[in-house]
Short mmCIF file of C-alpha atoms in Angstrom, two decimals:
data_model
loop_
_atom_site.label_atom_id
_atom_site.label_comp_id
_atom_site.label_asym_id
_atom_site.label_seq_id
_atom_site.Cartn_x
_atom_site.Cartn_y
_atom_site.Cartn_z
CA UNK A 241 8.09 -54.57 119.39
CA UNK A 242 6.14 -56.71 116.98
CA UNK A 243 2.90 -58.47 117.73
CA UNK A 244 -0.28 -59.88 116.30
CA UNK A 245 -3.45 -58.25 117.66
CA UNK A 246 -6.73 -60.04 118.18
CA UNK A 247 -5.96 -62.59 115.48
CA UNK A 248 -6.07 -59.92 112.79
CA UNK A 249 -3.94 -56.77 113.11
CA UNK A 250 -0.14 -56.61 113.06
CA UNK A 251 1.56 -54.16 115.43
CA UNK A 252 5.04 -52.93 114.62
CA UNK A 253 6.44 -50.35 117.07
CA UNK A 254 9.76 -48.65 117.73
CA UNK A 255 10.55 -46.61 120.84
CA UNK A 256 13.73 -44.57 121.35
CA UNK A 257 14.58 -43.25 124.82
CA UNK A 258 17.51 -40.95 125.52
CA UNK A 259 19.52 -42.22 128.53
CA UNK A 260 20.47 -38.75 129.74
CA UNK A 261 16.92 -37.42 129.56
CA UNK A 262 14.32 -40.15 129.75
CA UNK A 263 11.57 -37.53 129.44
CA UNK A 264 12.44 -37.14 125.76
CA UNK A 265 11.48 -39.92 123.40
CA UNK A 266 10.58 -40.89 119.86
CA UNK A 267 7.79 -43.35 119.26
CA UNK A 268 6.60 -44.67 115.93
CA UNK A 269 4.22 -47.53 115.39
CA UNK A 270 1.87 -48.97 112.81
CA UNK A 271 -1.10 -51.27 112.98
CA UNK A 272 -1.98 -53.02 109.75
CA UNK A 273 -5.11 -54.93 108.75
CA UNK A 274 -6.89 -54.72 112.08
CA UNK A 275 -10.54 -55.69 111.76
CA UNK A 276 -12.66 -52.72 112.72
CA UNK A 277 -15.30 -55.02 114.20
CA UNK A 278 -12.88 -55.36 117.14
CA UNK A 279 -13.80 -51.77 118.03
CA UNK A 280 -17.54 -52.47 118.11
CA UNK A 281 -17.80 -52.49 121.93
CA UNK A 282 -16.38 -48.97 121.92
CA UNK A 283 -18.38 -47.74 118.92
CA UNK A 284 -21.58 -49.14 120.41
CA UNK A 285 -20.87 -47.34 123.68
CA UNK A 286 -19.83 -43.98 122.21
CA UNK A 287 -21.77 -43.64 118.94
CA UNK A 288 -24.59 -46.26 119.19
CA UNK A 289 -23.49 -48.12 116.08
CA UNK A 290 -21.71 -51.42 115.56
CA UNK A 291 -19.08 -51.85 112.86
CA UNK A 292 -19.96 -54.81 110.69
CA UNK A 293 -16.99 -54.84 108.35
CA UNK A 294 -13.82 -52.94 107.54
CA UNK A 295 -10.05 -53.01 107.98
CA UNK A 296 -7.96 -50.34 109.72
CA UNK A 297 -4.43 -49.23 108.88
CA UNK A 298 -2.96 -46.85 111.47
CA UNK A 299 0.39 -45.08 111.52
CA UNK A 300 1.59 -42.83 114.33
CA UNK A 301 4.75 -40.82 114.78
CA UNK A 302 5.27 -39.08 118.14
CA UNK A 303 8.10 -37.10 119.67
CA UNK A 304 8.44 -35.58 123.14
CA UNK A 305 11.11 -32.93 123.61
CA UNK A 306 11.30 -30.73 126.71
CA UNK A 307 7.81 -31.95 127.69
CA UNK A 308 6.36 -30.82 124.33
CA UNK A 309 4.50 -33.58 122.53
CA UNK A 310 4.07 -33.57 118.77
CA UNK A 311 2.14 -36.43 117.24
CA UNK A 312 0.99 -37.19 113.70
CA UNK A 313 -1.59 -39.95 113.31
CA UNK A 314 -2.66 -41.27 109.93
CA UNK A 315 -5.75 -43.48 109.62
CA UNK A 316 -6.84 -45.46 106.59
CA UNK A 317 -10.07 -47.49 106.77
CA UNK A 318 -11.04 -49.79 103.92
CA UNK A 319 -14.45 -51.33 103.23
CA UNK A 320 -16.08 -49.81 106.32
CA UNK A 321 -19.65 -50.96 106.87
CA UNK A 322 -21.66 -49.44 109.72
CA UNK A 323 -24.39 -51.49 111.37
CA UNK A 324 -27.83 -50.51 112.55
CA UNK A 325 -28.25 -47.94 115.28
CA UNK A 326 -28.90 -49.23 118.79
CA UNK A 327 -30.60 -47.53 121.71
CA UNK A 328 -27.80 -46.46 124.00
CA UNK A 329 -27.96 -43.70 126.62
CA UNK A 330 -24.16 -43.45 126.84
CA UNK A 331 -23.67 -42.62 123.17
CA UNK A 332 -23.22 -39.27 121.47
CA UNK A 333 -26.04 -38.40 119.09
CA UNK A 334 -23.94 -38.35 115.94
CA UNK A 335 -25.01 -38.90 112.30
CA UNK A 336 -22.40 -41.64 111.91
CA UNK A 337 -23.82 -43.43 108.87
CA UNK A 338 -24.18 -40.21 106.89
CA UNK A 339 -20.69 -39.04 107.87
CA UNK A 340 -19.08 -42.38 106.97
CA UNK A 341 -20.67 -42.35 103.54
CA UNK A 342 -19.57 -38.76 102.92
CA UNK A 343 -16.01 -39.35 104.16
CA UNK A 344 -15.43 -42.27 101.80
CA UNK A 345 -13.49 -41.45 98.66
CA UNK A 346 -14.25 -42.81 95.19
CA UNK A 347 -12.52 -46.07 96.14
CA UNK A 348 -14.67 -46.49 99.25
CA UNK A 349 -11.79 -45.67 101.62
CA UNK A 350 -11.65 -43.21 104.51
CA UNK A 351 -8.26 -41.53 104.71
CA UNK A 352 -7.27 -38.74 107.07
CA UNK A 353 -4.56 -37.47 109.43
CA UNK A 354 -4.94 -36.24 113.01
CA UNK A 355 -2.17 -33.99 114.38
CA UNK A 356 -1.86 -33.54 118.16
CA UNK A 357 0.39 -31.10 120.02
CA UNK A 358 0.66 -30.07 123.67
CA UNK A 359 2.57 -29.93 126.93
CA UNK A 360 2.50 -33.27 128.75
CA UNK A 361 3.04 -31.49 132.08
CA UNK A 362 -0.28 -29.69 131.65
CA UNK A 363 -2.84 -31.70 133.73
CA UNK A 364 -5.58 -30.70 131.24
CA UNK A 365 -3.69 -32.11 128.28
CA UNK A 366 -4.80 -35.67 127.50
CA UNK A 367 -4.06 -37.23 124.11
CA UNK A 368 -6.94 -39.66 123.62
CA UNK A 369 -9.74 -37.25 124.61
CA UNK A 370 -8.25 -34.82 122.06
CA UNK A 371 -8.31 -37.48 119.35
CA UNK A 372 -11.90 -38.44 120.24
CA UNK A 373 -12.97 -34.79 120.07
CA UNK A 374 -11.33 -34.39 116.66
CA UNK A 375 -13.11 -37.50 115.38
CA UNK A 376 -16.43 -36.24 116.79
CA UNK A 377 -15.95 -32.83 115.13
CA UNK A 378 -15.04 -34.55 111.87
CA UNK A 379 -18.29 -36.52 111.88
CA UNK A 380 -20.40 -33.46 112.74
CA UNK A 381 -18.74 -31.26 110.11
CA UNK A 382 -19.12 -33.96 107.47
CA UNK A 383 -22.87 -34.21 108.09
CA UNK A 384 -23.30 -30.43 108.36
CA UNK A 385 -21.44 -29.66 105.13
CA UNK A 386 -21.93 -32.69 102.84
CA UNK A 387 -21.52 -30.67 99.64
CA UNK A 388 -17.91 -29.68 100.38
CA UNK A 389 -16.86 -33.31 100.91
CA UNK A 390 -18.69 -34.48 97.79
CA UNK A 391 -17.10 -31.68 95.73
CA UNK A 392 -13.68 -32.87 96.84
CA UNK A 393 -14.47 -36.54 96.19
CA UNK A 394 -16.08 -36.14 92.77
CA UNK A 395 -14.29 -33.00 91.57
CA UNK A 396 -17.70 -31.43 91.09
CA UNK A 397 -19.23 -27.96 91.15
CA UNK A 398 -20.85 -27.33 94.54
CA UNK A 399 -23.80 -25.55 92.90
CA UNK A 400 -24.65 -28.72 90.98
CA UNK A 401 -24.87 -30.68 94.24
CA UNK A 402 -26.93 -28.15 96.18
CA UNK A 403 -29.92 -27.79 93.84
CA UNK A 404 -31.34 -28.17 90.35
CA UNK A 405 -32.24 -24.69 89.06
CA UNK A 406 -35.03 -23.88 86.58
CA UNK A 407 -36.19 -20.74 84.83
CA UNK A 408 -39.68 -19.37 85.34
CA UNK A 409 -42.30 -21.42 83.48
CA UNK A 410 -39.70 -24.06 82.53
CA UNK A 411 -40.76 -27.70 82.87
CA UNK A 412 -38.52 -29.55 80.39
CA UNK A 413 -35.06 -30.72 81.41
CA UNK A 414 -32.40 -28.82 79.50
CA UNK A 415 -28.59 -28.73 79.58
CA UNK A 416 -28.28 -26.92 82.93
CA UNK A 417 -30.64 -29.34 84.69
CA UNK A 418 -29.18 -32.48 83.11
CA UNK A 419 -25.69 -31.47 84.27
CA UNK A 420 -26.80 -31.27 87.91
CA UNK A 421 -28.91 -34.42 87.71
CA UNK A 422 -26.10 -36.42 86.08
CA UNK A 423 -23.75 -35.41 88.91
CA UNK A 424 -26.35 -36.38 91.51
CA UNK A 425 -26.83 -39.77 89.84
CA UNK A 426 -23.08 -40.31 89.83
CA UNK A 427 -22.88 -39.59 93.57
CA UNK A 428 -25.78 -41.91 94.42
CA UNK A 429 -24.48 -44.74 92.23
CA UNK A 430 -21.04 -44.46 93.82
CA UNK A 431 -22.30 -44.10 97.41
CA UNK A 432 -25.03 -46.67 97.95
CA UNK A 433 -25.38 -45.67 101.62
CA UNK A 434 -26.66 -42.21 100.61
CA UNK A 435 -30.19 -41.09 99.84
CA UNK A 436 -31.24 -37.77 98.36
CA UNK A 437 -34.38 -35.76 98.82
CA UNK A 438 -35.20 -33.30 96.04
CA UNK A 439 -37.53 -30.65 97.42
CA UNK A 440 -39.42 -28.57 94.86
CA UNK A 441 -39.28 -24.90 95.79
CA UNK A 442 -41.09 -22.22 93.82
CA UNK A 443 -43.26 -19.20 94.51
CA UNK A 444 -46.55 -19.86 92.75
CA UNK A 445 -47.58 -16.20 92.82
CA UNK A 446 -44.34 -15.14 91.16
CA UNK A 447 -44.72 -17.73 88.41
CA UNK A 448 -48.33 -16.74 87.88
CA UNK A 449 -47.20 -13.15 87.41
CA UNK A 450 -44.49 -14.19 84.97
CA UNK A 451 -47.00 -16.11 82.88
CA UNK A 452 -49.54 -13.28 83.07
CA UNK A 453 -46.88 -10.75 81.99
CA UNK A 454 -46.00 -12.96 79.03
CA UNK A 455 -49.67 -13.19 78.06
CA UNK A 456 -50.20 -9.42 78.35
CA UNK A 457 -47.22 -8.78 76.08
CA UNK A 458 -48.51 -11.34 73.58
CA UNK A 459 -51.99 -9.83 73.60
CA UNK A 460 -50.59 -6.32 73.18
CA UNK A 461 -48.43 -7.49 70.27
CA UNK A 462 -51.39 -9.18 68.58
CA UNK A 463 -53.56 -6.09 69.02
CA UNK A 464 -50.86 -3.77 67.68
CA UNK A 465 -49.96 -5.96 64.72
CA UNK A 466 -53.45 -6.85 63.55
CA UNK A 467 -56.30 -4.56 64.48
CA UNK A 468 -59.43 -6.20 65.84
CA UNK A 469 -57.65 -9.58 66.02
CA UNK A 470 -58.76 -10.05 69.62
CA UNK A 471 -62.29 -10.70 70.87
CA UNK A 472 -63.97 -7.45 71.86
CA UNK A 473 -64.12 -8.39 75.58
CA UNK A 474 -60.40 -9.20 75.71
CA UNK A 475 -59.57 -6.04 73.75
CA UNK A 476 -61.59 -3.95 76.22
CA UNK A 477 -59.83 -5.51 79.25
CA UNK A 478 -56.43 -5.01 77.65
CA UNK A 479 -57.22 -1.36 76.90
CA UNK A 480 -58.34 -0.73 80.47
CA UNK A 481 -55.20 -2.41 81.78
CA UNK A 482 -52.89 -0.36 79.58
CA UNK A 483 -54.70 2.90 80.41
CA UNK A 484 -54.24 2.09 84.10
CA UNK A 485 -50.62 0.96 83.90
CA UNK A 486 -49.04 3.45 81.46
CA UNK A 487 -49.01 6.42 83.89
CA UNK A 488 -46.84 4.31 86.17
CA UNK A 489 -44.01 4.62 83.68
CA UNK A 490 -43.79 8.33 84.35
CA UNK A 491 -40.66 8.13 86.51
CA UNK A 492 -41.48 11.29 88.45
CA UNK A 493 -44.78 9.82 89.57
CA UNK A 494 -43.97 6.18 90.20
CA UNK A 495 -43.87 4.31 93.49
CA UNK A 496 -43.08 0.67 92.62
CA UNK A 497 -43.28 -0.49 96.22
CA UNK A 498 -46.96 0.47 96.39
CA UNK A 499 -47.96 -0.20 92.78
CA UNK A 500 -46.26 -3.53 92.08
CA UNK A 501 -48.76 -5.86 93.85
CA UNK A 502 -51.66 -4.07 92.18
CA UNK A 503 -50.01 -4.37 88.76
CA UNK A 504 -49.39 -8.09 89.28
CA UNK A 505 -53.00 -8.69 90.28
CA UNK A 506 -54.26 -6.73 87.30
CA UNK A 507 -52.13 -8.85 84.94
CA UNK A 508 -53.44 -12.11 86.39
CA UNK A 509 -57.04 -10.84 86.35
CA UNK A 510 -56.67 -9.85 82.70
CA UNK A 511 -55.45 -13.30 81.65
CA UNK A 512 -57.81 -15.12 84.01
CA UNK A 513 -57.19 -16.51 87.50
CA UNK A 514 -58.45 -20.01 86.70
CA UNK A 515 -56.43 -20.25 83.50
CA UNK A 516 -53.21 -19.15 85.19
CA UNK A 517 -53.71 -21.45 88.20
CA UNK A 518 -54.39 -24.48 86.01
CA UNK A 519 -51.39 -23.79 83.82
CA UNK A 520 -49.13 -23.53 86.85
CA UNK A 521 -50.50 -26.76 88.33
CA UNK A 522 -49.93 -28.61 85.04
CA UNK A 523 -46.43 -27.16 84.69
CA UNK A 524 -45.42 -28.13 88.25
CA UNK A 525 -46.70 -31.66 87.72
CA UNK A 526 -44.78 -31.93 84.46
CA UNK A 527 -41.60 -30.47 86.00
CA UNK A 528 -41.68 -33.02 88.84
CA UNK A 529 -42.59 -35.95 86.59
CA UNK A 530 -39.80 -35.25 84.10
CA UNK A 531 -37.19 -34.86 86.82
CA UNK A 532 -38.31 -38.11 88.52
CA UNK A 533 -38.26 -40.00 85.23
CA UNK A 534 -34.81 -38.65 84.32
CA UNK A 535 -33.29 -39.68 87.65
CA UNK A 536 -34.97 -43.09 87.58
CA UNK A 537 -33.11 -43.85 84.33
CA UNK A 538 -29.76 -42.67 85.73
CA UNK A 539 -29.76 -43.98 89.32
CA UNK A 540 -29.30 -47.70 89.91
CA UNK A 541 -31.42 -47.82 93.07
CA UNK A 542 -34.90 -46.33 92.74
CA UNK A 543 -35.16 -46.08 96.54
CA UNK A 544 -32.11 -43.79 96.72
CA UNK A 545 -34.02 -40.62 95.90
CA UNK A 546 -37.36 -39.01 96.65
CA UNK A 547 -38.99 -35.99 94.99
CA UNK A 548 -41.11 -33.88 97.31
CA UNK A 549 -43.06 -30.63 97.23
CA UNK A 550 -41.69 -27.92 99.48
CA UNK A 551 -43.54 -26.73 102.56
CA UNK A 552 -46.18 -24.16 101.64
CA UNK A 553 -45.14 -21.80 104.45
CA UNK A 554 -41.54 -21.88 103.21
CA UNK A 555 -42.69 -21.33 99.64
CA UNK A 556 -44.62 -18.23 100.69
CA UNK A 557 -41.31 -16.60 101.65
CA UNK A 558 -39.36 -18.02 98.72
CA UNK A 559 -38.28 -15.30 96.27
CA UNK A 560 -35.96 -17.04 93.83
CA UNK A 561 -36.37 -18.88 90.56
CA UNK A 562 -37.81 -22.41 90.79
CA UNK A 563 -35.42 -25.12 91.95
CA UNK A 564 -35.22 -28.55 93.51
CA UNK A 565 -33.15 -28.40 96.70
CA UNK A 566 -30.95 -31.49 97.18
CA UNK A 567 -30.72 -32.83 100.73
CA UNK A 568 -28.53 -35.83 101.49
CA UNK A 569 -29.18 -38.33 104.25
CA UNK A 570 -28.06 -41.82 105.22
CA UNK A 571 -30.13 -44.79 104.15
CA UNK A 572 -32.73 -45.48 106.84
CA UNK A 573 -31.79 -48.20 109.27
CA UNK A 574 -33.65 -49.90 112.06
CA UNK A 575 -33.05 -49.01 115.70
CA UNK A 576 -32.35 -52.05 117.84
CA UNK A 577 -33.05 -52.20 121.55
CA UNK A 578 -30.04 -52.60 123.80
#
């Protein structure tokens, strides 16, 4: 059988039936260059999105032997463009735009195979509901695990797509940060339908303690190297701090779980609460500004990324080195009334 479909696609099918056992068959067919906009009534109903543009190539090979069906279905979609979301009570709530962008390869194509197997005599076995479920799961998994798809598409390191890591007290962009940011820029420039949120996560108290520890070491070094090099007030505070902290290094008499918060507070008090807080505020502002400026030079669309501060409640329970978490989402679209 050969036919033109809807003024666009070409159907070419071949069916082989065995005369002695008509229950066994071989079916192969292909549909080439079918406009995906022809599926818009279905996509609007099931996933609340219209397809604006795109061409589908579909190949299927199916055999039935002794009531056992085995089917291999290959789908290639080129230049797929998803329209705005519509209000539709019949549709699944699926992140279609995000999934479509993630599923596209570097050429902008979506290419995958759906295998189906089962017993046709089983009343619960229905081919098209199985295919629909597989497609639904594919969309959900794509949106839930965007990094894995992007790693495959761009041959990247997953760590570079998840976050941009910093060391304590680091504000300048160095080799490790530029590597991750360059990869992010490459993804955004290739996939215009994607946006990225970079969420700054750090524990301010931890960074304050790191800075205070550095200052205490510096003060101790200055005092040991050059006597009376510090102002008398600072020297007195440092002496009191060291007299208080040194017994803690007696391993037989140390309880870090109880002493650690007190030690940290003493360090910050020695250096000065206001000084430490201001330094951290300046450093965070510089860290965010430099990252924003770096990405703005690398990414074609300035509206494709946003740099945000993390939620303060989340930061209170954050116990890692500073980082910017990368969260991908689809470009915002309008929601049209049905």
